[in-house]
Amino acid sequence: MALTTPHAYRRPGFWRRLRSGNPTEAQLGLILLIPAALVLALVMFWPIAQVLWQSLHFERLNVPARGRPFIGLEHYQRMLWGSDMTWDVRHLLGWRLLAFAGAAGLWWGAARGLARWRTALVWTVIAVLVAGLWMGYHPGEAGRWNDARFWNAFSITLIITVASVAGSFLVGLPLALLANVESRWRWLVRIALLIPWAMPRVLVGVMFAWLFNYTNGVVNDLLGRVGIAGPLWLSRAEPAVWAANITIVWATSAFVGLILLAGLQSIDESLYEAAMVDGASRWQRFWAITLPLLRPSIAVALIFRTLTAIQTFDIPYAMTQGGPGRTLETLGIYVSNTTNSLNLGYAAALAVALFGMSLAITVLYLRWIYAED
Amino acid sequence: MRRQRHGIPMRIAVVVGTALLVINGTFPLVWMMLTSLKEENELIRIPITYWPEAITFRNYVQVFDQLPFARFMLNSAVVSVSATVACVLIAALAGYALGRLNMPYRRALLTGIVMTSMFPALVLLVPLYRMFLGMDVPLLSPLVAFLHDLGMTFMPTEVRTPNLLNTYWALIIPYVALSLPIATLILTSFFQLIPRDLESAALVDGCTRVEALFKVIAPVSAPGVVTAAIIIFVNSWNEFLLALTFNTAQNMRTVPVGITMYQGEFAFPWATISAAITVGVLPLVALILLFQQKIIAGLTAGGVKG
């Protein structure tokens, strides 16, 4: 009796298994991922590739005669340091000298093993950004760097990012702590948290433009009642930045609050009881238990908030169209304005800069999160 | 947090804080509603009035008279509902694969999908505009042109994608893509919560994997699907930039874009605008009132896991 089979047993091949109608889990998974992959490829990755390619070309739709010649990195040169930049000593003065000195110190320390490379890198970036915000990125009219408008957009984007992210956490954390208290009114609290999240950002901008109206707005009326003369919120530079930031914080702190609320609810109750037995005060419990255990939630909220803040468009656009002047012209609004003036090549380069900033922040945060694990 | 009994000062602080929270969240919208009930000339009076002196509904009539606002609502509804249905279907398939199946690299795949949510819609604007304007199809267009040149004159001279601008498609397609990452994240975490035994039991009873998906998993995952659907719907209803750029015909505008059309170059008819805002956010407020807990569960799906 031939007990041996004519062929050695083989696992059914990939396609045979697939055709038999009983695919393996991995096969089924791949098949189920196809629609999502197609959509993302068509609407996300293909356009990004096109923008990258476009940014290397000259294209102005209002100058059709020049066509669409390849110009390499010229747009980026114009954006970041200008096509006619000369390394004048004056360019190194001011904050640049300070930032360079500080950064050099850090890197020297890193090389000597006194600090970690990543710490040096992160603090260099922070020093350059903060010093630039303080004293300006662009040499101004006297200087010869080209696109002052880009650096203006960059600064205001940075200001809005730092201020509104910090603000939404300062407001969002108390919101979460309050929403976590058991009460009969919890449903009302939930609604109050969800309304700012669900409102269209443009309409939030329109709404707050009315609240911040100089003569008939409710903000100035309330300020007047306590004896403060409200400023011309939306037609003076500094108040406009405040107004835009307050509006963005209102619209986004609820989201931060919701994420932190979920984190709070996952904290084990017994930890607090143990701490109370040990006689920890309310503050001590907050600092020693609540905040450390909230870190994952804080990280998630921080990532989402920073990314949306860098892309800020709707609210300043709806409130003042980027004005007064170009005070609130964020990077997003600048991209859109450049597109509307039909300079598609340069708009693509600006869009790449915006995308690059988002990418850098995401990578930084992801590394931070994975380092925590 | 269930804590020990609070002292009196703490209780007062909580009550005051909660009151502030509720006022902070609802005041701007309430103020808009109050504004929409005032006459236009009451709005420019100083000092301003808080409660409308004479309640009027003329502003609401104005909203529908000046611009085809009902049409805006219809457009928004069609676009948002279609995008929601398509996105939930696609994201459910992907979420099932990433949440339940033993796949290689599934954490990396999920991270990759979620990372695409950082692509700013602004960056996609110009290439998508070109795409929707009509473009050559890679491979197909050159092939057809080549065959035509060879003498196959029955072939069309060129093949281009249709012009989708000012159609619903121009908004549905990007909205599906923009909401796909977050929807996939939500559904993946919901699928992970369903006990595996449920599916194994069905497999033992002789179901194939696909049958088990439809007969066992689909009914149990309904809450997650509802949650994802609401969030996609809200995202799509609120989107502004793409709608502003792609659909420029008056009767193809969506609600957020339409509302910004009431303001003139210098004149802001605040009464009409506030009435339009009130009507335009009604569907959202209704959703919040009906589904508050589900929305919160969905929003925090990504946050809990870290």
XYZ file of C-alpha atoms in Angstrom:
679
model
C 0.000 0.000 0.000
C 1.379 3.294 -0.968
C 1.004 5.357 2.098
C 3.310 7.944 0.659
C 1.673 10.666 -1.287
C 2.905 11.243 -4.817
C 3.954 14.768 -3.968
C 5.261 16.170 -0.779
C 2.665 18.308 0.954
C 2.814 21.943 -0.070
C 1.025 24.788 1.524
C -1.459 26.127 -1.015
C 0.039 29.092 -2.823
C -1.021 32.693 -2.394
C -3.308 32.848 -5.429
C -4.749 29.343 -4.940
C -5.638 30.177 -1.377
C -7.155 33.457 -2.514
C -9.242 31.848 -5.255
C -10.502 29.066 -3.017
C -12.687 31.621 -1.245
C -11.055 31.053 2.111
C -8.157 33.501 2.193
C -5.717 33.775 5.055
C -6.130 36.637 7.478
C -3.271 38.568 5.918
C -4.743 38.163 2.439
C -8.195 39.209 3.558
C -6.662 42.184 5.334
C -4.824 43.307 2.229
C -7.983 43.036 0.170
C -9.968 45.038 2.716
C -7.323 47.764 2.713
C -7.452 48.247 -1.054
C -10.302 50.819 -1.156
C -8.725 52.965 1.557
C -5.336 52.756 -0.157
C -6.851 53.781 -3.487
C -8.625 56.791 -2.010
C -5.575 57.969 -0.092
C -3.305 57.461 -3.087
C -5.601 59.361 -5.422
C -6.590 62.267 -3.182
C -3.632 62.557 -0.805
C -0.362 61.147 -2.101
C -0.733 61.904 -5.799
C -1.558 65.587 -5.136
C 1.339 65.906 -2.682
C 3.699 64.511 -5.300
C 2.264 66.960 -7.807
C 2.756 69.895 -5.457
C 6.380 68.906 -4.906
C 6.941 68.720 -8.658
C 4.996 71.914 -9.312
C 7.098 73.829 -6.791
C 10.138 73.275 -9.003
C 8.453 74.970 -11.949
C 7.681 78.531 -12.853
C 4.010 78.919 -13.535
C 1.944 82.059 -13.510
C -1.423 81.674 -15.124
C -1.494 85.437 -15.767
C 1.774 85.193 -17.729
C 0.872 82.286 -20.023
C 3.518 83.269 -22.571
C 6.322 82.069 -20.286
C 4.825 78.625 -20.076
C 5.882 76.252 -17.343
C 9.678 76.032 -17.389
C 11.628 73.986 -14.859
C 13.497 76.304 -12.500
C 14.794 73.956 -9.829
C 14.928 75.295 -6.306
C 14.573 78.948 -7.236
C 11.251 79.327 -5.443
C 12.703 78.033 -2.212
C 15.685 80.303 -2.623
C 13.371 83.272 -3.032
C 11.270 82.172 -0.074
C 14.028 81.456 2.428
C 16.925 83.706 1.605
C 16.307 85.429 -1.659
C 17.970 85.116 -5.016
C 20.304 88.052 -4.491
C 21.396 87.360 -0.952
C 24.882 88.354 -0.006
C 26.277 87.274 3.306
C 26.665 90.711 4.739
C 27.948 90.981 8.292
C 24.795 92.907 9.187
C 22.782 89.796 8.524
C 24.633 88.091 11.311
C 23.963 90.809 13.845
C 21.059 90.962 16.214
C 19.455 87.773 17.287
C 21.285 85.681 14.748
C 24.571 86.200 16.547
C 22.963 85.360 19.890
C 21.138 82.321 18.546
C 24.239 81.095 16.783
C 26.309 81.539 19.928
C 23.765 79.723 22.085
C 23.361 76.939 19.581
C 27.111 76.589 19.174
C 27.424 76.255 22.945
C 24.807 73.531 23.018
C 26.433 71.617 20.180
C 29.799 71.937 21.796
C 28.260 70.522 24.969
C 26.706 67.685 23.006
C 30.043 66.865 21.428
C 31.650 66.767 24.879
C 28.932 64.428 26.094
C 27.441 66.982 28.462
C 24.084 67.012 26.660
C 22.267 64.773 24.267
C 22.278 65.545 20.541
C 18.515 65.613 20.382
C 18.337 68.087 23.234
C 20.819 70.307 21.424
C 18.842 70.115 18.190
C 15.484 70.828 19.803
C 16.800 73.771 21.821
C 18.584 75.205 18.815
C 15.349 75.196 16.858
C 13.462 76.714 19.793
C 16.123 79.397 20.309
C 16.095 80.384 16.652
C 12.294 80.503 16.524
C 11.864 82.477 19.738
C 14.683 84.901 19.012
C 13.304 85.464 15.534
C 9.803 86.093 16.820
C 11.165 88.585 19.276
C 13.393 90.557 16.952
C 12.091 89.668 13.522
C 13.226 87.194 10.928
C 13.655 89.563 8.076
C 16.302 92.280 7.845
C 13.573 94.613 6.622
C 13.688 97.233 3.911
C 17.435 97.816 4.336
C 18.230 94.157 4.000
C 18.334 92.311 0.750
C 16.411 89.186 1.602
C 13.556 88.756 -0.723
C 10.264 87.528 0.556
C 9.454 89.596 3.630
C 5.845 88.498 3.237
C 6.787 84.860 3.770
C 8.619 85.690 6.999
C 5.682 87.771 8.155
C 3.345 84.846 7.483
C 5.794 82.515 9.198
C 5.957 84.732 12.293
C 2.215 85.127 12.683
C 1.714 81.402 12.145
C 4.282 80.748 14.858
C 2.681 83.262 17.217
C -0.758 81.761 16.672
C 0.613 78.245 17.099
C 2.391 78.957 20.375
C -0.293 81.210 21.840
C -3.346 79.227 20.827
C -1.911 75.825 21.704
C -0.844 77.078 25.120
C -4.174 78.855 25.553
C -6.253 75.872 24.573
C -4.435 73.761 27.158
C -4.766 76.392 29.885
C -8.511 76.517 29.199
C -8.954 72.883 28.194
C -7.494 71.299 31.340
C -9.878 73.090 33.754
C -12.731 72.268 31.378
C -11.814 68.589 31.535
C -11.455 68.628 35.338
C -14.870 70.284 35.675
C -16.533 67.989 33.162
C -15.209 65.022 35.135
C -17.152 65.960 38.275
C -20.280 63.858 38.769
C -23.340 66.060 38.729
C -26.883 66.311 37.531
C -25.781 68.840 34.939
C -23.283 66.617 33.200
C -25.307 66.472 29.989
C -25.279 70.269 29.843
C -21.514 70.301 30.359
C -21.099 67.803 27.526
C -23.183 69.966 25.218
C -21.172 73.034 26.177
C -18.004 71.130 25.278
C -19.349 69.807 21.991
C -20.790 73.005 20.543
C -17.444 74.779 20.027
C -16.015 71.594 18.544
C -18.883 71.122 16.089
C -19.208 74.714 14.862
C -17.753 75.324 11.401
C -14.505 77.246 11.926
C -15.481 79.897 9.373
C -18.716 80.598 11.156
C -16.865 80.801 14.476
C -14.735 83.499 12.852
C -17.788 85.376 11.574
C -19.507 85.050 14.956
C -16.543 86.379 16.905
C -16.043 89.218 14.430
C -19.505 90.324 15.537
C -18.763 89.793 19.234
C -15.545 91.818 18.840
C -17.260 94.592 16.886
C -15.940 97.933 18.126
C -19.191 99.831 18.612
C -21.887 97.166 18.826
C -20.010 94.097 19.964
C -20.840 92.492 23.269
C -17.169 92.230 24.296
C -16.603 95.956 24.278
C -19.951 96.516 25.981
C -18.982 94.191 28.833
C -15.529 95.792 29.052
C -17.180 99.206 29.176
C -19.354 98.132 32.087
C -16.269 97.429 34.185
C -14.710 100.688 33.061
C -12.261 99.539 30.401
C -12.339 101.198 27.004
C -12.294 98.315 24.546
C -9.814 98.610 21.673
C -10.607 98.639 17.970
C -10.273 94.886 18.034
C -10.136 94.006 14.381
C -8.567 97.074 12.821
C -5.439 97.448 14.964
C -2.583 94.999 14.692
C -2.050 93.939 18.283
C -5.698 93.618 19.350
C -6.417 91.695 16.141
C -3.827 89.077 17.095
C -5.399 88.845 20.554
C -8.898 88.580 19.113
C -7.879 85.865 16.653
C -6.106 83.892 19.372
C -9.033 84.161 21.766
C -11.347 82.941 19.024
C -9.104 80.015 18.143
C -8.741 79.102 21.804
C -12.527 79.156 22.213
C -12.984 76.934 19.188
C -10.292 74.414 20.100
C -10.081 74.249 23.903
C -13.240 72.133 23.944
C -11.521 69.494 21.834
C -8.504 69.501 24.139
C -10.903 69.236 27.076
C -12.632 66.204 25.558
C -9.368 64.360 24.940
C -8.100 65.122 28.454
C -11.476 64.100 29.896
C -11.038 60.646 28.369
C -7.596 60.472 29.952
C -8.959 61.505 33.358
C -11.649 58.848 33.220
C -9.098 56.126 32.635
C -7.147 56.983 35.807
C -7.583 54.391 38.514
C -9.647 55.728 41.425
C -7.741 53.725 44.030
C -4.585 55.732 43.396
C -6.294 58.819 44.808
C -7.596 56.905 47.800
C -4.137 55.575 48.556
C -2.682 59.072 48.247
C -5.338 60.450 50.583
C -4.562 57.804 53.175
C -0.982 59.015 52.983
C -2.240 62.520 53.619
C -1.493 64.098 50.246
C -3.121 67.454 49.656
C -5.313 68.199 46.662
C -2.459 69.933 44.860
C -0.027 67.143 45.603
C -2.486 64.608 44.235
C -2.945 66.669 41.097
C 0.796 67.038 40.479
C 1.799 63.528 41.509
C -1.049 61.467 40.065
C -3.285 63.328 37.647
C -0.713 65.108 35.499
C 1.742 62.230 35.037
C -1.035 59.797 34.151
C -2.527 62.320 31.745
C 0.664 62.448 29.705
C -0.503 60.173 26.865
C -3.706 62.169 26.423
C -1.803 65.435 26.607
C 0.537 64.181 23.900
C -2.319 63.256 21.577
C -4.103 66.562 22.091
C -0.840 68.430 21.647
C -0.123 66.771 18.305
C -3.566 67.403 16.878
C -3.676 70.958 18.164
C -0.227 71.905 16.876
C -0.934 70.497 13.448
C -4.242 72.312 13.115
C -2.658 75.506 14.472
C 0.065 75.479 11.824
C -2.622 75.140 9.176
C -4.727 77.959 10.644
C -6.781 79.434 7.864
C -10.512 79.672 8.449
C -10.751 81.823 11.561
C -8.380 84.703 10.653
C -9.709 84.588 7.100
C -13.304 84.919 8.255
C -12.521 87.568 10.867
C -10.369 90.009 8.890
C -9.350 88.311 5.613
C -5.821 88.252 7.020
C -5.862 91.938 7.922
C -5.479 94.575 9.161
C -2.810 94.948 6.525
C -1.093 91.606 6.682
C -1.110 91.217 10.437
C -3.146 88.012 10.425
C -1.939 86.662 7.104
C -0.973 83.181 8.259
C 0.969 80.798 6.071
C -2.316 79.177 5.063
C -3.842 82.479 4.016
C -0.640 83.419 2.179
C -0.773 80.177 0.184
C -4.387 80.829 -0.672
C -3.715 84.469 -1.641
C -0.782 83.457 -3.824
C -2.955 80.865 -5.520
C -5.658 83.450 -6.107
C -3.113 85.767 -7.713
C -2.423 82.862 -10.088
C 1.239 82.382 -9.160
C 0.811 78.626 -8.953
C 4.503 77.728 -8.886
C 5.321 79.837 -5.862
C 2.090 78.850 -4.132
C 3.192 75.233 -4.459
C 6.555 76.034 -2.880
C 4.799 77.774 0.023
C 2.484 74.812 0.390
C 5.506 72.532 0.575
C 6.909 74.729 3.357
C 3.620 74.386 5.239
C 3.632 70.654 4.672
C 7.245 70.433 5.779
C 6.455 72.194 9.044
C 3.585 69.772 9.739
C 5.802 66.825 8.895
C 8.655 68.030 11.123
C 6.324 68.515 14.087
C 4.669 65.136 13.595
C 7.993 63.341 13.426
C 9.243 65.179 16.497
C 6.143 64.290 18.511
C 6.041 60.699 17.306
C 9.640 60.210 18.357
C 8.818 61.739 21.723
C 5.842 59.398 22.214
C 7.738 56.306 21.170
C 10.628 57.327 23.401
C 8.150 57.385 26.302
C 7.133 53.786 25.604
C -13.857 61.191 39.670
C -15.753 60.024 42.704
C -13.973 61.753 45.502
C -14.526 62.277 49.157
C -17.284 64.725 50.114
C -16.144 68.122 49.058
C -15.937 70.995 51.481
C -18.302 73.938 51.047
C -15.755 76.254 49.311
C -14.805 73.504 46.887
C -18.451 72.855 46.057
C -19.048 76.510 45.352
C -15.972 76.614 43.147
C -17.226 73.601 41.191
C -20.678 75.085 40.723
C -19.273 78.427 39.612
C -16.761 76.743 37.327
C -19.399 74.575 35.738
C -21.627 77.581 35.196
C -18.723 79.412 33.530
C -18.010 76.383 31.373
C -21.590 76.187 30.161
C -21.758 79.934 29.521
C -18.428 79.844 27.686
C -19.561 77.005 25.449
C -23.006 78.244 24.580
C -22.845 82.029 24.844
C -21.605 82.907 21.335
C -24.283 80.782 19.721
C -26.987 82.103 22.044
C -25.841 85.625 21.269
C -26.147 84.896 17.558
C -29.691 83.641 18.081
C -30.588 86.776 20.051
C -29.046 88.927 17.335
C -31.038 87.133 14.677
C -34.281 88.072 16.434
C -33.497 91.798 16.519
C -34.398 94.413 13.931
C -31.478 95.632 11.821
C -31.688 99.149 13.317
C -31.685 97.802 16.856
C -28.251 96.329 16.179
C -26.586 99.662 15.470
C -27.967 101.335 18.578
C -25.656 102.397 21.417
C -25.711 101.171 24.144
C -26.402 97.741 22.764
C -29.443 95.784 23.891
C -29.142 92.269 25.221
C -32.683 90.984 24.952
C -34.406 91.864 21.655
C -36.872 94.709 22.172
C -39.254 93.577 19.500
C -38.834 89.993 18.421
C -38.893 89.702 14.662
C -38.524 86.771 12.305
C -37.940 88.962 9.270
C -34.234 88.120 9.241
C -35.034 84.466 8.703
C -37.228 85.362 5.739
C -34.363 87.510 4.452
C -31.976 84.560 4.665
C -34.060 82.554 2.238
C -35.007 85.557 0.062
C -31.573 86.997 -0.672
C -29.792 83.785 -1.536
C -31.039 80.245 -2.249
C -30.270 79.127 1.302
C -32.533 76.075 1.073
C -30.458 74.982 -1.890
C -27.261 75.486 0.177
C -28.727 73.237 2.868
C -29.649 70.623 0.273
C -26.147 70.737 -1.246
C -24.511 70.385 2.140
C -26.834 67.533 3.055
C -26.232 65.628 -0.199
C -22.472 66.071 -0.050
C -22.114 65.302 3.656
C -24.399 62.264 3.646
C -22.772 60.763 0.538
C -19.286 61.371 1.883
C -20.293 59.872 5.228
C -21.717 56.697 3.710
C -18.747 56.145 1.406
C -16.192 56.961 4.068
C -17.780 54.711 6.701
C -17.827 51.782 4.262
C -14.192 52.182 3.285
C -13.025 52.894 6.816
C -14.969 49.926 8.217
C -13.199 47.559 5.833
C -9.821 49.039 6.691
C -10.634 49.170 10.413
C -11.655 45.520 10.421
C -8.430 44.551 8.708
C -6.280 46.594 11.069
C -8.233 45.896 14.237
C -9.061 42.217 13.969
C -6.935 40.368 11.470
C -3.460 39.048 12.044
C -1.663 41.168 9.519
C 2.006 41.926 9.290
C 2.867 45.578 9.941
C -0.606 46.509 11.065
C 0.524 49.089 13.627
C 2.741 50.683 11.014
C -0.122 50.690 8.500
C -2.470 52.321 11.011
C 0.144 54.928 11.893
C 0.654 55.606 8.193
C -3.057 56.091 7.559
C -3.470 58.335 10.592
C -0.400 60.358 9.583
C -2.102 61.344 6.334
C -4.539 63.392 8.390
C -1.762 65.941 8.814
C -1.807 66.718 5.081
C -3.241 70.231 5.020
C -6.285 70.542 2.776
C -4.633 73.733 1.569
C -1.774 71.801 0.027
C -4.199 69.575 -1.836
C -6.094 72.544 -3.214
C -4.316 73.280 -6.473
C -3.564 69.712 -7.615
C -7.115 68.634 -6.816
C -8.437 71.643 -8.728
C -6.431 70.571 -11.762
C -7.585 66.997 -11.347
C -11.236 67.963 -11.156
C -10.864 70.363 -14.055
C -10.116 67.310 -16.154
C -6.743 65.771 -16.809
C -5.037 63.116 -18.904
C -5.397 59.632 -17.525
C -1.947 58.116 -16.928
C -1.222 55.225 -19.353
C -4.648 55.315 -20.990
C -4.461 58.781 -22.570
C -1.042 58.348 -24.227
C -2.066 54.886 -25.452
C -5.252 56.144 -27.070
C -3.452 59.080 -28.664
C -0.780 56.720 -29.976
C -3.346 54.337 -31.474
C -5.162 57.269 -33.037
C -1.944 58.432 -34.648
C -1.326 54.922 -35.940
C -4.451 55.293 -38.005
C -7.100 53.867 -35.744
C -9.298 56.865 -36.330
C -12.244 55.321 -34.556
C -10.278 56.062 -31.374
C -10.952 59.463 -29.822
C -8.085 61.936 -30.216
C -7.744 62.397 -26.506
C -9.114 60.889 -23.337
C -9.529 63.144 -20.339
C -11.248 62.768 -17.026
C -14.543 64.656 -16.857
C -14.747 68.177 -15.469
C -16.047 67.649 -11.948
C -15.965 71.271 -10.786
C -19.368 72.534 -9.677
C -20.644 69.031 -9.135
C -21.186 67.156 -5.898
C -18.341 64.806 -6.809
C -15.784 67.581 -6.486
C -16.578 67.759 -2.771
C -17.562 64.178 -1.969
C -14.251 62.710 -3.155
C -11.935 64.927 -1.081
C -14.213 64.794 1.968
C -14.058 61.010 1.974
C -10.276 61.171 1.853
C -9.970 63.891 4.495
C -12.117 62.020 7.022
C -10.759 58.580 6.217
C -7.807 58.650 8.668
C -9.827 59.617 11.739
C -12.689 57.272 10.762
C -10.250 54.393 10.340
C -8.707 55.148 13.722
C -12.114 55.176 15.445
C -13.343 52.007 13.772
C -10.075 50.166 14.353
C -10.282 50.817 18.069
C -13.951 49.779 18.131
C -13.209 46.542 16.304
C -10.438 45.796 18.767
C -12.976 45.980 21.586
C -15.247 43.272 20.156
C -14.394 39.951 21.852
C -12.657 37.505 19.558
C -14.666 34.575 20.898
C -17.749 35.915 19.170
C -16.122 35.485 15.805
C -14.436 32.203 16.663
C -17.822 30.745 17.625
C -19.208 31.671 14.223
C -16.168 30.147 12.512
C -16.619 26.916 14.465
C -20.254 26.839 13.402
C -19.108 26.731 9.802
C -19.204 30.359 8.696
C -16.434 31.544 6.412
C -14.544 34.653 7.504
C -16.523 36.851 5.139
C -19.840 35.472 6.365
C -18.737 36.002 9.950
C -17.926 39.583 9.091
C -21.410 40.334 7.846
C -23.485 38.191 10.208
C -21.621 38.598 13.487
C -19.273 41.549 13.433
C -21.409 44.022 11.497
C -24.346 44.082 13.968
C -22.071 44.337 17.011
C -20.032 47.168 15.558
C -23.061 49.355 14.829
C -22.322 51.809 17.705
C -18.799 52.413 16.445
C -20.091 52.966 12.942
C -22.640 55.514 14.165
C -19.922 57.369 16.061
C -17.593 57.490 13.074
C -20.466 58.528 10.819
C -21.363 61.503 13.000
C -17.804 62.755 13.095
C -17.377 62.403 9.326
C -20.694 64.171 8.806
C -19.702 67.101 11.012
C -16.295 67.376 9.293
C -17.888 67.383 5.867
C -20.655 69.802 6.799
C -18.093 72.271 8.157
C -15.456 72.158 5.423
C -14.910 75.569 3.896
C -11.805 75.979 1.757
C -12.371 73.250 -0.830
C -16.059 74.083 -1.115
C -15.191 77.739 -1.665
C -12.730 76.921 -4.443
C -14.285 73.983 -6.287
C -17.964 74.887 -6.374
C -18.266 78.501 -7.426
C -21.722 78.335 -9.038
C -24.363 79.964 -6.855
C -26.589 76.893 -6.677
C -23.737 74.531 -5.849
C -22.551 76.376 -2.719
C -22.547 74.627 0.629
C -23.797 76.162 3.884
C -20.527 77.541 5.368
C -19.554 79.115 2.054
C -23.076 80.370 1.418
C -23.236 82.166 4.758
C -20.102 84.164 3.967
C -21.843 85.357 0.780
C -24.323 87.525 2.673
C -21.713 90.095 3.507
C -21.002 92.721 0.921
C -17.708 94.475 0.313
C -18.170 96.864 3.225
C -21.643 96.165 4.578
C -22.197 93.458 7.146
C -25.918 92.705 7.476
C -25.350 91.146 10.889
C -29.016 90.380 11.498
C -29.269 88.310 8.328
C -25.862 86.690 8.843
C -26.694 85.665 12.388
C -30.024 84.220 11.267
C -28.212 82.271 8.546
C -25.671 80.953 11.066
C -28.476 79.891 13.387
C -30.192 77.947 10.617
C -26.925 76.579 9.269
C -25.757 75.022 12.533
C -29.166 73.586 13.457
C -28.341 70.123 12.061
C -25.115 70.101 14.079
C -26.843 71.147 17.293
C -29.491 68.477 16.703
C -26.775 65.844 16.273
C -25.089 66.980 19.488
C -28.333 66.841 21.458
C -29.132 63.358 20.163
C -25.728 61.703 20.204
C -23.552 63.564 22.736
C -22.184 60.463 24.415
C -21.413 58.664 21.159
C -19.561 61.677 19.760
C -17.429 61.969 22.874
C -16.658 58.255 22.753
C -15.527 58.605 19.153
C -13.464 61.730 19.657
C -11.597 60.136 22.505
C -11.050 56.773 20.807
C -7.578 57.826 19.751
C -6.821 59.576 23.008
C -7.356 56.731 25.416
C -4.884 54.421 23.808
C -2.220 57.026 23.450
